[in-house]
Short mmCIF file of C-alpha atoms in Angstrom, two decimals:
data_model
loop_
_atom_site.label_atom_id
_atom_site.label_comp_id
_atom_site.label_asym_id
_atom_site.label_seq_id
_atom_site.Cartn_x
_atom_site.Cartn_y
_atom_site.Cartn_z
CA MET A 1 0.00 0.00 0.00
CA LYS A 2 1.23 3.47 -0.87
CA ALA A 3 1.85 5.67 2.15
CA ALA A 4 -0.31 8.35 0.48
CA THR A 5 -3.23 5.89 0.21
CA LEU A 6 -2.96 5.06 3.90
CA THR A 7 -2.77 8.75 4.83
CA GLN A 8 -5.89 9.50 2.77
CA LEU A 9 -7.72 6.51 4.25
CA LEU A 10 -6.97 7.65 7.79
CA LYS A 11 -8.11 11.18 6.88
CA ASP A 12 -11.40 9.75 5.54
CA ARG A 13 -11.90 7.71 8.68
CA LYS A 14 -11.41 10.79 10.82
CA ALA A 15 -13.86 12.79 8.68
CA LYS A 16 -16.31 9.83 8.87
CA THR A 17 -16.45 9.66 5.08
CA PRO A 18 -17.60 6.24 3.79
CA VAL A 19 -14.86 4.74 1.59
CA VAL A 20 -13.91 1.37 0.11
CA LEU A 21 -10.29 0.32 -0.35
CA ALA A 22 -10.06 -1.89 -3.45
CA THR A 23 -6.94 -4.07 -3.76
CA ASN A 24 -5.91 -6.29 -6.65
CA LEU A 25 -4.73 -9.41 -4.83
CA ALA A 26 -2.28 -10.35 -7.59
CA THR A 27 -0.59 -6.99 -8.16
CA GLY A 28 -1.38 -5.01 -5.02
CA ALA A 29 -2.76 -2.14 -7.15
CA GLN A 30 -5.37 -0.14 -5.24
CA ALA A 31 -8.14 2.43 -5.42
CA LEU A 32 -10.15 4.42 -2.90
CA VAL A 33 -13.80 4.36 -3.95
CA TYR A 34 -16.25 6.95 -2.60
CA ARG A 35 -19.96 7.49 -3.21
CA ASN A 36 -19.29 10.00 -5.98
CA ARG A 37 -15.70 9.47 -7.11
CA ALA A 38 -12.79 7.02 -7.11
CA ASP A 39 -9.02 7.59 -6.95
CA GLY A 40 -6.04 5.37 -7.77
CA PRO A 41 -4.84 2.95 -10.47
CA LEU A 42 -7.76 0.53 -9.96
CA ALA A 43 -10.35 3.35 -10.23
CA GLU A 44 -10.43 2.99 -14.04
CA ASN A 45 -12.07 -0.43 -13.70
CA ALA A 46 -15.86 0.08 -13.77
CA THR A 47 -16.55 -3.40 -12.36
CA VAL A 48 -14.41 -2.63 -9.32
CA VAL A 49 -16.02 0.76 -8.69
CA GLU A 50 -19.55 -0.58 -9.06
CA ALA A 51 -18.91 -3.60 -6.82
CA ALA A 52 -17.20 -1.36 -4.27
CA ARG A 53 -20.26 0.88 -3.99
CA GLU A 54 -22.47 -2.19 -3.55
CA ALA A 55 -20.17 -3.46 -0.79
CA MET A 56 -20.38 -0.02 0.83
CA ARG A 57 -24.19 -0.17 0.82
CA ASP A 58 -24.17 -3.73 2.22
CA ASP A 59 -21.47 -2.74 4.74
CA ARG A 60 -19.69 -6.00 3.93
CA SER A 61 -16.09 -6.43 2.80
CA THR A 62 -15.86 -8.95 -0.02
CA THR A 63 -13.87 -10.14 -3.03
CA VAL A 64 -14.89 -9.67 -6.67
CA GLN A 65 -13.59 -11.31 -9.87
CA THR A 66 -12.57 -8.83 -12.57
CA THR A 67 -10.78 -8.92 -15.91
CA GLU A 68 -7.63 -7.90 -14.02
CA GLY A 69 -7.95 -10.70 -11.46
CA GLU A 70 -9.39 -11.02 -7.97
CA VAL A 71 -9.98 -7.74 -6.14
CA PHE A 72 -10.63 -7.35 -2.41
CA LEU A 73 -13.10 -4.64 -1.42
CA GLN A 74 -12.54 -3.46 2.14
CA VAL A 75 -15.42 -1.34 3.42
CA PHE A 76 -14.65 1.52 5.78
CA ASN A 77 -18.04 2.86 6.79
CA PRO A 78 -18.28 5.38 9.61
CA PRO A 79 -19.78 4.07 12.85
CA LEU A 80 -23.51 3.46 13.11
CA ARG A 81 -25.32 6.32 14.77
CA MET A 82 -28.18 6.48 17.24
CA VAL A 83 -30.14 9.67 17.82
CA ILE A 84 -32.14 9.53 21.04
CA VAL A 85 -34.87 12.12 21.59
CA GLY A 86 -35.30 12.61 25.33
CA ALA A 87 -32.54 12.68 27.92
CA VAL A 88 -34.75 10.56 30.17
CA HIS A 89 -33.93 7.66 32.50
CA ILE A 90 -34.07 4.96 29.80
CA ALA A 91 -31.76 7.05 27.61
CA GLN A 92 -28.96 6.61 30.16
CA PRO A 93 -28.51 2.81 29.88
CA LEU A 94 -29.51 2.90 26.19
CA SER A 95 -26.80 5.42 25.29
CA ARG A 96 -24.15 3.40 27.15
CA MET A 97 -25.19 0.04 25.68
CA ALA A 98 -25.39 1.54 22.19
CA ALA A 99 -21.87 2.95 22.55
CA VAL A 100 -20.54 -0.50 23.49
CA ALA A 101 -22.39 -1.95 20.47
CA GLY A 102 -20.50 0.49 18.24
CA TYR A 103 -22.93 3.40 17.82
CA ASP A 104 -22.05 7.08 17.92
CA VAL A 105 -24.81 8.34 20.20
CA THR A 106 -26.46 11.78 20.16
CA VAL A 107 -29.11 12.74 22.69
CA VAL A 108 -31.50 15.58 21.84
CA ASP A 109 -33.59 17.22 24.54
CA PRO A 110 -34.51 20.91 24.79
CA ARG A 111 -34.73 20.64 28.58
CA GLY A 112 -31.26 21.60 29.73
CA SER A 113 -31.77 20.12 33.17
CA PHE A 114 -32.20 16.63 31.59
CA ALA A 115 -29.45 16.82 28.99
CA THR A 116 -26.46 17.20 31.30
CA ASP A 117 -22.93 15.79 30.99
CA ASP A 118 -23.27 14.36 34.50
CA ARG A 119 -26.17 12.18 33.40
CA PHE A 120 -24.65 11.36 29.99
CA PRO A 121 -20.86 11.21 30.24
CA GLY A 122 -19.18 10.93 26.85
CA VAL A 123 -22.41 11.35 24.88
CA THR A 124 -23.04 14.16 22.38
CA LEU A 125 -25.84 16.23 23.89
CA ILE A 126 -27.90 18.77 22.00
CA ALA A 127 -30.11 20.92 24.23
CA GLU A 128 -32.42 22.06 21.42
CA TRP A 129 -35.85 21.14 20.07
CA PRO A 130 -35.67 18.12 17.75
CA ASP A 131 -37.04 20.09 14.76
CA GLU A 132 -34.16 22.54 15.19
CA ALA A 133 -31.39 20.05 15.98
CA MET A 134 -32.17 17.00 13.86
CA PRO A 135 -32.31 18.33 10.28
CA GLY A 136 -28.60 19.15 10.63
CA LEU A 137 -27.71 15.61 11.72
CA ASP A 138 -28.05 14.10 8.21
CA LEU A 139 -30.01 11.02 9.36
CA ASP A 140 -28.81 8.41 6.86
CA ARG A 141 -29.23 4.67 6.25
CA ARG A 142 -26.82 3.92 9.09
CA THR A 143 -28.73 5.96 11.69
CA ALA A 144 -31.34 4.78 14.20
CA VAL A 145 -33.76 7.25 15.82
CA VAL A 146 -35.53 6.54 19.10
CA THR A 147 -37.97 8.90 20.83
CA LEU A 148 -38.32 8.39 24.58
CA THR A 149 -39.93 11.44 26.20
CA HIS A 150 -43.63 10.40 26.05
CA ASP A 151 -44.22 14.11 25.43
CA PRO A 152 -45.74 14.80 21.99
CA LYS A 153 -44.35 18.34 22.09
CA ILE A 154 -40.83 16.88 22.02
CA ASP A 155 -41.24 13.44 20.41
CA ASP A 156 -43.48 14.40 17.49
CA PRO A 157 -41.15 16.98 15.90
CA GLY A 158 -38.38 14.39 16.16
CA LEU A 159 -40.54 11.79 14.42
CA HIS A 160 -41.42 14.28 11.68
CA VAL A 161 -37.73 14.75 10.88
CA ALA A 162 -37.02 11.00 11.16
CA LEU A 163 -39.90 10.05 8.82
CA LYS A 164 -38.55 12.40 6.15
CA SER A 165 -35.07 10.82 6.47
CA ASP A 166 -33.38 7.57 5.41
CA ALA A 167 -32.93 6.38 9.03
CA PHE A 168 -32.90 2.55 9.03
CA TYR A 169 -34.82 2.39 12.29
CA ILE A 170 -37.39 4.65 13.94
CA GLY A 171 -38.79 3.71 17.34
CA ALA A 172 -41.13 5.53 19.70
CA LEU A 173 -41.61 4.70 23.38
CA GLY A 174 -45.17 4.54 24.64
CA SER A 175 -48.08 2.15 25.17
CA ARG A 176 -50.40 0.98 22.40
CA ARG A 177 -52.87 3.70 23.39
CA THR A 178 -50.14 6.34 23.33
CA HIS A 179 -49.03 5.06 19.95
CA ALA A 180 -52.61 5.16 18.58
CA GLY A 181 -52.80 8.83 19.53
CA ARG A 182 -49.43 9.43 17.95
CA ILE A 183 -50.57 7.82 14.69
CA GLU A 184 -53.63 10.12 14.64
CA ARG A 185 -51.47 13.21 15.09
CA LEU A 186 -49.03 12.09 12.39
CA ARG A 187 -51.93 11.52 9.98
CA GLU A 188 -53.22 15.00 10.70
CA ALA A 189 -49.71 16.28 10.02
CA GLY A 190 -49.94 14.73 6.55
CA PHE A 191 -47.98 11.50 6.87
CA ASN A 192 -49.45 8.46 5.11
CA ASP A 193 -49.83 4.97 6.57
CA ALA A 194 -46.73 3.61 4.82
CA GLU A 195 -44.63 6.37 6.32
CA ILE A 196 -46.14 5.99 9.77
CA GLY A 197 -45.65 2.21 9.47
CA ARG A 198 -41.88 2.77 9.62
CA ILE A 199 -42.24 3.59 13.31
CA HIS A 200 -41.68 0.76 15.77
CA GLY A 201 -44.24 1.45 18.46
CA PRO A 202 -44.56 0.27 21.13
CA VAL A 203 -40.78 0.27 20.89
CA GLY A 204 -38.55 -2.76 21.51
CA LEU A 205 -38.71 -6.55 21.53
CA SER A 206 -41.13 -8.50 23.67
CA LEU A 207 -38.82 -9.43 26.55
CA GLY A 208 -41.05 -8.53 29.47
CA ALA A 209 -38.59 -5.72 30.14
CA VAL A 210 -39.31 -3.70 33.27
CA SER A 211 -36.27 -1.71 34.39
CA PRO A 212 -34.80 1.09 32.26
CA ALA A 213 -31.78 -1.12 31.49
CA GLU A 214 -33.99 -4.02 30.40
CA ILE A 215 -36.06 -1.74 28.20
CA ALA A 216 -32.80 -0.46 26.71
CA VAL A 217 -31.83 -4.08 25.92
CA SER A 218 -35.16 -4.67 24.18
CA ILE A 219 -34.75 -1.49 22.11
CA LEU A 220 -31.12 -2.19 21.18
CA GLY A 221 -32.09 -5.80 20.39
CA GLN A 222 -34.82 -4.63 18.02
CA ILE A 223 -32.49 -2.13 16.35
CA THR A 224 -29.87 -4.87 15.89
CA GLY A 225 -32.48 -7.14 14.29
CA VAL A 226 -33.69 -4.43 11.92
CA LEU A 227 -30.09 -3.52 11.05
CA HIS A 228 -29.47 -7.10 9.98
CA GLU A 229 -32.99 -7.44 8.57
CA LYS A 230 -33.90 -10.40 10.76
CA GLU A 231 -37.44 -11.16 11.77
CA THR A 232 -37.95 -9.79 15.25
CA LYS A 233 -40.93 -10.05 17.51
CA ALA A 234 -42.26 -6.63 18.51
CA ALA A 235 -43.19 -5.83 22.09
CA ALA A 236 -46.73 -6.86 23.01
CA MET B 1 -17.55 4.06 40.74
CA ALA B 2 -16.46 0.51 40.00
CA GLY B 3 -19.35 0.21 37.58
CA SER B 4 -18.31 3.17 35.48
CA ASN B 5 -14.68 1.96 35.41
CA VAL B 6 -15.80 -1.35 33.99
CA THR B 7 -17.79 0.44 31.29
CA GLN B 8 -14.79 2.59 30.47
CA ASN B 9 -12.60 -0.50 30.09
CA VAL B 10 -15.11 -2.13 27.78
CA LEU B 11 -15.18 1.01 25.63
CA ASP B 12 -11.37 1.15 25.55
CA LEU B 13 -11.22 -2.50 24.52
CA ASN B 14 -13.72 -1.81 21.77
CA ARG B 15 -11.66 1.06 20.47
CA ALA B 16 -8.39 -0.86 20.57
CA SER B 17 -9.85 -3.67 18.49
CA LYS B 18 -11.10 -1.40 15.72
CA ASP B 19 -9.27 -1.84 12.48
CA ASP B 20 -8.57 1.82 11.82
CA GLU B 21 -6.55 1.79 15.05
CA VAL B 22 -4.38 -0.84 13.39
CA LEU B 23 -3.97 1.38 10.32
CA ALA B 24 -3.19 4.41 12.47
CA GLU B 25 -0.51 2.44 14.29
CA ALA B 26 0.94 1.21 10.97
CA ALA B 27 1.14 4.79 9.70
CA LYS B 28 2.87 5.89 12.91
CA TRP B 29 5.44 3.09 12.61
CA ARG B 30 6.11 3.94 8.95
CA GLU B 31 6.57 7.64 9.76
CA SER B 32 9.13 6.72 12.42
CA GLY B 33 11.18 5.06 9.65
CA ARG B 34 10.35 1.42 10.33
CA LYS B 35 9.43 -1.04 7.61
CA VAL B 36 5.80 -2.11 7.92
CA ALA B 37 3.58 -4.77 6.36
CA LEU B 38 -0.20 -5.10 6.52
CA ALA B 39 -2.05 -8.42 6.64
CA THR B 40 -5.77 -8.38 5.81
CA VAL B 41 -8.36 -11.16 5.98
CA VAL B 42 -9.92 -11.19 2.49
CA LYS B 43 -12.04 -14.33 2.69
CA THR B 44 -13.21 -16.83 5.28
CA TRP B 45 -14.93 -20.21 5.18
CA GLY B 46 -16.61 -21.97 8.09
CA SER B 47 -16.26 -20.67 11.62
CA SER B 48 -13.31 -18.33 11.29
CA PRO B 49 -13.05 -15.99 14.25
CA ARG B 50 -12.32 -12.74 12.39
CA PRO B 51 -14.35 -11.45 9.43
CA ALA B 52 -13.05 -10.20 6.07
CA GLY B 53 -11.42 -6.82 6.52
CA SER B 54 -9.74 -7.68 9.84
CA GLN B 55 -6.17 -6.45 9.87
CA LEU B 56 -2.77 -6.97 11.44
CA ALA B 57 0.15 -4.56 11.10
CA VAL B 58 3.70 -5.87 11.53
CA ASP B 59 6.94 -3.90 11.85
CA GLU B 60 10.44 -4.96 10.83
CA ASN B 61 11.15 -6.33 14.31
CA GLY B 62 8.10 -8.59 14.24
CA ALA B 63 6.08 -6.41 16.62
CA PHE B 64 2.40 -6.43 15.64
CA VAL B 65 -1.01 -4.92 16.41
CA GLY B 66 -4.46 -6.19 15.45
CA SER B 67 -5.50 -9.73 14.55
CA VAL B 68 -6.49 -11.91 11.61
CA SER B 69 -7.66 -14.86 13.70
CA GLY B 70 -8.30 -15.65 17.32
CA GLY B 71 -4.53 -15.79 17.77
CA CYS B 72 -3.85 -19.15 16.10
CA ILE B 73 -2.10 -18.02 12.91
CA GLU B 74 -0.65 -14.64 13.86
CA GLY B 75 2.82 -16.12 14.38
CA ALA B 76 2.94 -17.59 10.88
CA VAL B 77 1.52 -14.42 9.32
CA VAL B 78 4.17 -12.29 11.05
CA THR B 79 6.91 -14.50 9.57
CA GLU B 80 5.43 -14.09 6.08
CA ALA B 81 5.02 -10.35 6.63
CA LEU B 82 8.75 -9.99 7.37
CA GLU B 83 9.44 -11.73 4.05
CA VAL B 84 7.05 -9.42 2.16
CA MET B 85 8.80 -6.38 3.70
CA LYS B 86 12.08 -7.62 2.22
CA THR B 87 10.82 -8.47 -1.28
CA GLY B 88 8.13 -5.77 -1.57
CA ALA B 89 5.91 -8.25 -3.46
CA PRO B 90 2.41 -8.85 -2.03
CA LYS B 91 1.36 -12.37 -1.12
CA THR B 92 -1.87 -14.25 -0.50
CA LEU B 93 -1.82 -16.93 2.21
CA GLU B 94 -4.36 -19.58 3.14
CA TYR B 95 -4.76 -21.28 6.48
CA GLY B 96 -7.19 -23.93 7.61
CA ILE B 97 -7.54 -27.46 8.82
CA THR B 98 -7.89 -28.88 5.33
CA ASN B 99 -4.12 -29.21 5.47
CA GLU B 100 -3.23 -31.75 8.16
CA LEU B 101 -0.03 -29.90 8.95
CA ALA B 102 -2.12 -26.80 9.51
CA TRP B 103 -2.78 -27.96 13.04
CA GLU B 104 0.72 -26.67 13.73
CA VAL B 105 -0.18 -23.11 12.77
CA GLY B 106 -3.80 -23.54 11.78
CA LEU B 107 -7.26 -22.72 12.99
CA ALA B 108 -8.33 -25.23 15.57
CA CYS B 109 -11.84 -23.81 15.30
CA GLY B 110 -12.32 -25.54 11.97
CA GLY B 111 -12.40 -22.43 9.84
CA GLN B 112 -10.38 -21.49 6.82
CA VAL B 113 -9.05 -18.06 6.06
CA ARG B 114 -7.31 -16.26 3.19
CA VAL B 115 -4.95 -13.47 4.17
CA PHE B 116 -3.44 -10.81 1.88
CA VAL B 117 -0.05 -9.47 2.97
CA GLU B 118 1.39 -6.26 1.50
CA ALA B 119 4.27 -3.95 2.34
CA LEU B 120 3.59 -0.32 3.20
CA ASP B 121 5.64 1.75 0.73
#
């Protein structure tokens, strides 16, 4: 590997830019493939670039056969992200568990007395309303959004932003009755049933979870299942 | 307090095992003037412990960071990496229990793994 390639790769990692390192296993020739461009000797090969972007989407490093021989595609996607609306009790264990599972966690809550560093050490806290804070977060296909406040004034604007985004998971805490009310409000706000159907509510897997930590497990479990597109049983 | 220390250790462990940490270390070694080779898992079969993309960086003294298996083949990979540093030519290696001798340096877990080794220019 050229030192310059490694330097660029480390720069991309730091900037959290998704990139695929393509390597010809016979010659060692390489390319860095991005969403919109590709650099390096291997970048001329359309098969490599196309397969690299597919590997990036699948988040799976793999090999591909090309006219120039076997090429390894090493995916360097930025970490998964979780945006939690509500710096509430459940958000504390959930943010810690999510961090251990590899997520970059952001907690959004306009109530400054909830969103404190003491309660959320090491977590990115945004003490703003979700409709102000979340559009700037670029919620992409590698982001999960969970609303936890039970307060429509705070949760609903967060859901509005999430439903207009590519977030791979959207979950909303609350009972069936709470969720029915939420669906009504979202309909009135102009969202259709398919859009509203993206929301996992009541949130989490059916584990009989009681404590905040257990509820966090059920939520993180459901998110993990959706991430890997496995059938998961929703909370009763 | 003990609880939060444990969490901190888990997070540190997580960070240390991430593959870009391996690359960062490799870059640091190279900048300090050492020869460096990178070994990368490019394909696995069966129950190999580390997925494709897992990396190991080796310096000219045989010091290494990262892993390409649960620890079973690192020794053999380091030896090959020292060779690649000398010749500059990349190499693809295969390990697994299909080869009876592989028990010596192989994957007791029953998996098979292909590893690409390249020098850092």
